[in-house]
Short mmCIF file of C-alpha atoms in Angstrom, two decimals:
data_model
loop_
_atom_site.label_atom_id
_atom_site.label_comp_id
_atom_site.label_asym_id
_atom_site.label_seq_id
_atom_site.Cartn_x
_atom_site.Cartn_y
_atom_site.Cartn_z
CA UNK N 1 -14.37 -16.06 9.33
CA UNK N 2 -17.26 -16.77 7.05
CA UNK N 3 -17.62 -18.51 3.68
CA UNK N 4 -20.38 -18.53 1.02
CA UNK N 5 -22.31 -21.74 0.61
CA UNK N 6 -20.47 -23.80 -2.06
CA UNK N 7 -23.81 -25.48 -2.97
CA UNK N 8 -25.03 -22.10 -4.19
CA UNK N 9 -23.04 -21.24 -7.31
CA UNK N 10 -22.48 -17.57 -7.78
CA UNK N 11 -23.07 -16.68 -4.07
CA UNK N 12 -20.79 -13.88 -2.93
CA UNK N 13 -20.55 -11.45 -0.10
CA UNK N 14 -21.67 -7.81 -0.56
CA UNK N 15 -22.00 -6.21 2.85
CA UNK N 16 -20.44 -7.33 6.11
CA UNK N 17 -22.45 -7.81 9.25
CA UNK N 18 -21.88 -5.70 12.33
CA UNK N 19 -19.32 -7.24 14.55
CA UNK N 20 -19.78 -6.58 18.36
CA UNK N 21 -17.18 -7.36 20.98
CA UNK N 22 -18.28 -7.39 24.60
CA UNK N 23 -16.44 -8.03 27.77
CA UNK N 24 -17.64 -7.65 31.38
CA UNK N 25 -16.61 -4.24 32.81
CA UNK N 26 -15.63 -2.84 29.36
CA UNK N 27 -17.59 -0.87 26.82
CA UNK N 28 -18.87 -2.70 23.79
CA UNK N 29 -16.80 -2.28 20.70
CA UNK N 30 -18.14 -2.53 17.17
CA UNK N 31 -16.71 -2.92 13.65
CA UNK N 32 -18.35 -3.02 10.20
CA UNK N 33 -15.99 -3.93 7.37
CA UNK N 34 -16.17 -2.04 4.11
CA UNK N 35 -18.58 -3.41 1.41
CA UNK N 36 -17.24 -6.39 -0.53
CA UNK N 37 -17.38 -5.56 -4.26
CA UNK N 38 -14.89 -7.98 -5.94
CA UNK N 39 -16.84 -11.32 -5.83
CA UNK N 40 -15.48 -12.33 -2.43
CA UNK N 41 -16.72 -15.87 -1.42
CA UNK N 42 -14.82 -15.96 1.94
CA UNK N 43 -14.20 -13.23 4.46
CA UNK N 44 -12.16 -12.77 7.66
CA UNK N 45 -13.88 -10.15 9.87
CA UNK N 46 -11.59 -10.21 12.86
CA UNK N 47 -8.70 -12.02 14.51
CA UNK N 48 -8.28 -12.93 18.10
CA UNK N 49 -4.61 -13.27 19.14
CA UNK N 50 -2.44 -13.28 22.24
CA UNK N 51 0.15 -10.57 22.90
CA UNK N 52 2.28 -10.56 26.03
CA UNK N 53 -0.02 -11.56 28.92
CA UNK N 54 -3.30 -10.56 27.29
CA UNK N 55 -5.65 -11.24 24.44
CA UNK N 56 -6.37 -8.71 21.65
CA UNK N 57 -8.85 -8.45 18.84
CA UNK N 58 -7.84 -7.06 15.42
CA UNK N 59 -10.43 -5.75 13.01
CA UNK N 60 -9.61 -7.18 9.61
CA UNK N 61 -12.45 -7.05 7.08
CA UNK N 62 -10.45 -8.90 4.41
CA UNK N 63 -12.33 -10.62 1.60
CA UNK N 64 -11.10 -13.39 -0.68
CA UNK N 65 -12.40 -13.95 -4.26
CA UNK N 66 -10.33 -17.14 -4.13
CA UNK N 67 -12.48 -18.53 -1.37
CA UNK N 68 -11.32 -20.79 1.43
CA UNK N 69 -8.18 -21.68 -0.52
CA UNK N 70 -7.05 -17.95 -0.33
CA UNK N 71 -7.72 -17.88 3.41
CA UNK N 72 -5.80 -21.17 3.86
CA UNK N 73 -2.81 -19.85 1.82
CA UNK N 74 -2.72 -16.63 3.86
CA UNK N 75 -2.51 -18.75 7.06
CA UNK N 76 0.39 -20.77 5.76
CA UNK N 77 -1.50 -23.85 4.51
CA UNK N 78 -0.36 -25.26 1.13
CA UNK N 79 -3.27 -25.66 -1.21
CA UNK N 80 -2.91 -27.71 -4.43
CA UNK N 81 -3.52 -25.18 -7.21
CA UNK N 82 -6.29 -25.61 -9.74
CA UNK N 83 -5.29 -26.37 -13.39
CA UNK N 84 -4.76 -23.00 -15.03
CA UNK N 85 -7.52 -22.16 -17.52
CA UNK N 86 -6.58 -20.88 -20.97
CA UNK N 87 -7.46 -17.17 -21.01
CA UNK N 88 -10.01 -16.21 -23.74
CA UNK N 89 -8.77 -14.33 -26.79
CA UNK N 90 -9.61 -10.65 -26.82
CA UNK N 91 -12.29 -9.50 -29.26
CA UNK N 92 -10.89 -8.55 -32.70
CA UNK N 93 -9.62 -5.01 -32.88
CA UNK N 94 -9.33 -4.52 -29.10
CA UNK N 95 -6.22 -4.74 -26.90
CA UNK N 96 -6.14 -4.82 -23.13
CA UNK N 97 -3.85 -2.78 -20.88
CA UNK N 98 -2.30 0.56 -21.34
CA UNK N 99 0.15 1.31 -24.15
CA UNK N 100 3.77 1.26 -23.18
CA UNK N 101 7.05 2.12 -24.78
CA UNK N 102 7.77 0.60 -28.25
CA UNK N 103 4.20 -0.74 -28.42
CA UNK N 104 4.49 -2.68 -25.19
CA UNK N 105 1.44 -2.94 -22.93
CA UNK N 106 0.82 -3.16 -19.14
CA UNK N 107 -0.71 -6.56 -18.85
CA UNK N 108 -3.10 -6.76 -15.99
CA UNK N 109 -3.73 -10.41 -16.50
CA UNK N 110 -1.19 -11.12 -13.82
CA UNK N 111 -3.24 -9.10 -11.43
CA UNK N 112 -6.41 -10.96 -12.51
CA UNK N 113 -4.67 -14.31 -11.91
CA UNK N 114 -2.77 -13.58 -8.68
CA UNK N 115 -4.73 -10.78 -6.98
CA UNK N 116 -8.29 -10.49 -8.41
CA UNK N 117 -9.32 -8.26 -5.50
CA UNK N 118 -6.89 -5.64 -6.79
CA UNK N 119 -8.18 -5.51 -10.33
CA UNK N 120 -10.66 -2.57 -9.84
CA UNK N 121 -8.07 -0.31 -8.12
CA UNK N 122 -5.42 -1.33 -10.68
CA UNK N 123 -7.69 -0.43 -13.55
CA UNK N 124 -8.58 2.92 -12.05
CA UNK N 125 -4.88 3.61 -11.43
CA UNK N 126 -4.24 2.88 -15.05
CA UNK N 127 -6.96 5.31 -16.15
CA UNK N 128 -5.51 8.04 -13.99
CA UNK N 129 -2.05 7.47 -15.48
CA UNK N 130 -3.49 7.57 -18.99
CA UNK N 131 -5.31 10.82 -18.29
CA UNK N 132 -1.97 12.37 -17.38
CA UNK N 133 -0.25 10.99 -20.44
CA UNK N 134 2.20 8.75 -18.51
CA UNK N 135 0.57 5.37 -19.21
CA UNK N 136 3.64 4.47 -21.23
CA UNK N 137 6.18 5.28 -18.48
CA UNK N 138 7.62 2.79 -16.10
CA UNK N 139 9.05 3.28 -12.66
CA UNK N 140 10.30 1.17 -9.63
CA UNK N 141 7.73 1.81 -6.88
CA UNK N 142 8.79 1.74 -3.29
CA UNK N 143 6.70 2.17 -0.14
CA UNK N 144 7.85 3.57 3.21
CA UNK N 145 5.59 3.17 6.17
CA UNK N 146 5.76 5.07 9.50
CA UNK N 147 6.05 2.67 12.41
CA UNK N 148 5.95 5.24 15.19
CA UNK N 149 3.94 4.26 18.31
CA UNK N 150 1.15 6.70 17.40
CA UNK N 151 0.49 4.61 14.30
CA UNK N 152 -0.57 1.51 16.16
CA UNK N 153 -4.24 2.14 15.91
CA UNK N 154 -3.99 2.56 12.09
CA UNK N 155 -2.10 -0.75 11.74
CA UNK N 156 -4.56 -2.56 13.95
CA UNK N 157 -7.59 -1.12 12.14
CA UNK N 158 -6.37 -2.36 8.70
CA UNK N 159 -5.90 1.19 7.32
CA UNK N 160 -2.15 0.73 6.66
CA UNK N 161 -2.79 -2.64 4.90
CA UNK N 162 -5.53 -1.01 2.72
CA UNK N 163 -3.14 1.88 1.87
CA UNK N 164 -0.41 -0.63 0.89
CA UNK N 165 -2.73 -2.60 -1.29
CA UNK N 166 -3.71 0.56 -3.30
CA UNK N 167 -0.03 1.37 -3.80
CA UNK N 168 0.58 -2.19 -4.99
CA UNK N 169 -2.32 -1.77 -7.50
CA UNK N 170 -0.71 1.38 -8.82
CA UNK N 171 2.68 -0.33 -9.17
CA UNK N 172 1.10 -3.08 -11.40
CA UNK N 173 0.74 -0.30 -13.94
CA UNK N 174 4.21 1.17 -13.50
CA UNK N 175 6.27 -1.96 -12.99
CA UNK N 176 4.81 -5.33 -13.94
CA UNK N 177 7.01 -7.49 -11.64
CA UNK N 178 4.17 -7.43 -9.13
CA UNK N 179 6.47 -6.53 -6.20
CA UNK N 180 6.85 -3.42 -4.05
CA UNK N 181 9.79 -3.13 -1.57
CA UNK N 182 8.35 -2.05 1.89
CA UNK N 183 10.40 -0.27 4.38
CA UNK N 184 9.18 0.25 7.93
CA UNK N 185 10.46 3.59 9.37
CA UNK N 186 11.36 2.82 12.99
CA UNK N 187 14.69 3.76 14.61
CA UNK N 188 18.08 3.58 13.05
CA UNK N 189 17.67 0.24 11.36
CA UNK N 190 14.59 0.37 9.10
CA UNK N 191 13.14 -3.04 8.35
CA UNK N 192 12.92 -3.82 4.63
CA UNK N 193 10.67 -6.47 3.08
CA UNK N 194 8.30 -6.71 0.13
CA UNK N 195 4.61 -6.98 -0.69
CA UNK N 196 3.62 -8.89 -3.81
CA UNK N 197 0.58 -9.70 -5.90
CA UNK N 198 0.75 -13.28 -4.62
CA UNK N 199 1.11 -12.56 -0.95
CA UNK N 200 -0.41 -9.06 -0.37
CA UNK N 201 -3.37 -10.26 1.81
CA UNK N 202 -2.69 -9.52 5.42
CA UNK N 203 0.99 -8.91 4.46
CA UNK N 204 1.48 -5.67 6.38
CA UNK N 205 -0.01 -7.18 9.50
CA UNK N 206 2.36 -10.02 9.22
CA UNK N 207 5.43 -7.84 8.71
CA UNK N 208 4.90 -5.00 11.12
CA UNK N 209 4.72 -7.29 14.09
CA UNK N 210 8.40 -8.08 13.47
CA UNK N 211 9.17 -4.42 13.96
CA UNK N 212 9.37 -2.72 17.39
CA UNK N 213 7.33 0.42 17.97
CA UNK N 214 9.52 3.38 18.19
CA UNK N 215 10.22 6.77 16.70
CA UNK N 216 9.70 6.98 12.99
CA UNK N 217 13.18 7.79 11.54
CA UNK N 218 12.06 8.77 7.99
CA UNK N 219 15.59 9.87 7.05
CA UNK N 220 17.01 6.36 7.76
CA UNK N 221 14.19 4.77 5.81
CA UNK N 222 14.79 7.16 2.82
CA UNK N 223 18.59 6.21 2.85
CA UNK N 224 17.56 2.53 2.79
CA UNK N 225 15.21 3.00 -0.18
CA UNK N 226 17.75 5.06 -2.15
CA UNK N 227 20.43 2.48 -1.48
CA UNK N 228 18.24 -0.46 -2.54
CA UNK N 229 17.29 1.42 -5.74
CA UNK N 230 20.99 2.08 -6.59
CA UNK N 231 22.02 -1.49 -5.83
CA UNK N 232 19.22 -2.86 -7.99
CA UNK N 233 20.70 -1.39 -11.13
CA UNK N 234 17.23 -0.16 -12.31
CA UNK N 235 17.21 2.11 -15.31
CA UNK N 236 13.64 3.40 -14.77
CA UNK N 237 13.15 6.14 -12.22
CA UNK N 238 12.13 5.40 -8.62
CA UNK N 239 8.75 6.54 -7.27
CA UNK N 240 9.02 6.30 -3.44
CA UNK N 241 5.66 6.59 -1.72
CA UNK N 242 6.52 7.70 1.86
CA UNK N 243 3.72 7.56 4.33
CA UNK N 244 4.28 9.99 7.17
CA UNK N 245 2.29 10.48 10.32
CA UNK N 246 4.33 13.22 12.04
CA UNK N 247 7.17 15.71 11.61
CA UNK N 248 10.67 14.25 11.05
CA UNK N 249 13.18 14.39 13.83
CA UNK N 250 16.04 15.54 11.57
CA UNK N 251 14.59 18.00 8.99
CA UNK N 252 18.01 19.04 7.70
CA UNK N 253 18.91 15.44 6.87
CA UNK N 254 15.62 14.93 5.03
CA UNK N 255 16.27 18.09 2.96
CA UNK N 256 19.75 16.88 2.17
CA UNK N 257 18.52 13.46 1.05
CA UNK N 258 15.97 15.06 -1.29
CA UNK N 259 18.60 17.22 -2.88
CA UNK N 260 21.20 14.44 -3.17
CA UNK N 261 18.83 11.94 -4.73
CA UNK N 262 17.43 14.28 -7.41
CA UNK N 263 20.24 13.36 -9.91
CA UNK N 264 19.62 9.63 -9.27
CA UNK N 265 16.13 9.82 -10.74
CA UNK N 266 14.28 9.37 -7.41
CA UNK N 267 10.91 11.02 -6.83
CA UNK N 268 9.64 11.27 -3.26
CA UNK N 269 5.89 11.56 -2.52
CA UNK N 270 5.19 12.23 1.16
CA UNK N 271 1.66 10.94 1.86
CA UNK N 272 0.24 12.27 5.11
CA UNK N 273 -2.19 10.29 7.22
CA UNK N 274 -1.98 9.80 10.92
CA UNK N 275 -2.45 11.82 14.08
CA UNK N 276 0.66 14.02 14.05
CA UNK N 277 1.75 17.34 12.55
CA UNK N 278 2.64 17.41 8.82
CA UNK N 279 3.58 21.08 8.28
CA UNK N 280 7.23 20.30 7.33
CA UNK N 281 6.20 18.05 4.41
CA UNK N 282 3.35 20.25 3.38
CA UNK N 283 5.63 23.29 3.11
CA UNK N 284 8.65 21.76 1.44
CA UNK N 285 7.85 23.42 -1.81
CA UNK N 286 5.61 26.18 -0.60
CA UNK N 287 8.11 28.99 -0.75
CA UNK N 288 9.35 30.69 -3.92
CA UNK N 289 12.89 29.76 -3.03
CA UNK N 290 12.17 26.08 -2.86
CA UNK N 291 14.69 24.04 -4.82
CA UNK N 292 13.39 20.50 -4.56
CA UNK N 293 12.25 19.29 -7.97
CA UNK N 294 11.74 15.66 -6.98
CA UNK N 295 9.34 15.93 -4.08
CA UNK N 296 5.63 16.50 -3.47
CA UNK N 297 3.10 16.09 -0.58
CA UNK N 298 -0.29 14.55 -0.66
CA UNK N 299 -2.68 14.77 2.24
CA UNK N 300 -4.69 11.50 2.30
CA UNK N 301 -6.73 12.58 5.36
CA UNK N 302 -6.79 10.56 8.57
CA UNK N 303 -8.84 7.90 6.80
CA UNK N 304 -7.41 7.29 3.21
CA UNK N 305 -9.64 4.39 2.83
CA UNK N 306 -12.59 6.72 2.57
CA UNK N 307 -11.05 8.52 -0.49
CA UNK N 308 -12.51 7.21 -3.72
CA UNK N 309 -9.98 5.45 -5.99
CA UNK N 310 -9.99 8.09 -8.69
CA UNK N 311 -9.29 10.95 -6.27
CA UNK N 312 -6.73 8.82 -4.35
CA UNK N 313 -4.71 7.97 -7.44
CA UNK N 314 -4.98 11.50 -8.79
CA UNK N 315 -3.37 12.73 -5.56
CA UNK N 316 -0.68 10.08 -5.75
CA UNK N 317 0.48 10.67 -9.31
CA UNK N 318 -0.27 14.30 -10.16
CA UNK N 319 3.10 15.68 -9.17
CA UNK N 320 5.04 12.52 -10.23
CA UNK N 321 3.45 12.81 -13.74
CA UNK N 322 4.56 16.47 -14.03
CA UNK N 323 8.08 15.44 -12.93
CA UNK N 324 8.28 12.69 -15.54
CA UNK N 325 7.27 15.13 -18.25
CA UNK N 326 9.93 17.69 -17.38
#
C-alpha cells in the first residue's frame, strides 16, 4: 500500500510503479496496475494472504480518492466521517444529470459522495444511454458472475472486480438506489449478495472467497435472479447482466428460462469474457427462426478492462435500448 504525502496538498497518484515478486526457485512475476485517473491519494497494489497451507499474492491495483480513510473502511476499520459539506448550487440555467420521467433526473451526486472513483464511468454510461434515447428509462440491474474453476485467474487479477464496478456505474443511471444484486454462478445453490456504491471497493474479492469453485450453473443463477426480481415487486424492467466464461451445461433449460421470463419484463445480456467456448450464447438469436426477444450477447474480449468506457457501455446497452423502445 502507498499513500500520497499529506503535507503536499493536491498530491495524487497517476501511474503505478512496476511490482515485482521474486521467490527462490520460481520465475519472477510482475504487475503494473492501470493508470490512476480519479484523484487517488492512496493505493493498494497487492495483497499477501494465506490460503490452506501456503501463501498467495493477489494483484489488486485499487486506488482510493478518499485516501487512507477509504482503505481503512475497506479493511473493516470504522472511521469517523468528516462533516458533510454543503454542495454548491449549479450555475443558473444548467441542470445536472440525465432527464428522467415526469421531469425527474438521475442525480449522480450520490456517486460523487459515496464512490468518487466511479464518477467518470457513470457519466460515460449516462452519455451512452442518452445517445440511445433511453436516459429517461429506469431498470433494476442485476449481475451474474461465473464462478467456474477456470475463472480463478480473472478473479485473482482484479478483472472481475473491475467489470462489476463498471456495471455498478451503469446502474447508477438506471436505478438510483446505488445497489446491484450479485449472484455467483456455482453449482445448484448460487450465492446472492450485493455490491453498493458505499462498499464496492474490493467487494467481489471479499464475496467470491465465500463461494466454492465448481461448475458454473448459469441456469440456476438465472432462476435465482428472476425469483429475486419477482419477489421485489419492482415495476421497472430487469436488466440482468450475465457474465459467462463457457458454454452452459443445460442449454435447453437456459432457452426455457429466456422464453418464460420474457412476459415478466426481464432482459438478459450475456457478456462473454473468459477462457471457454461461447458459441451457444453468441448464436441464440443468430438464426432466422430465433424467438428470443429479451436476450442479447456482447463479447467483452478476454480482457474487458482494456475496452474503453464508451465502447464498453455501447456494447452493454445497445440491444437493451432497442428492447425498451419496442
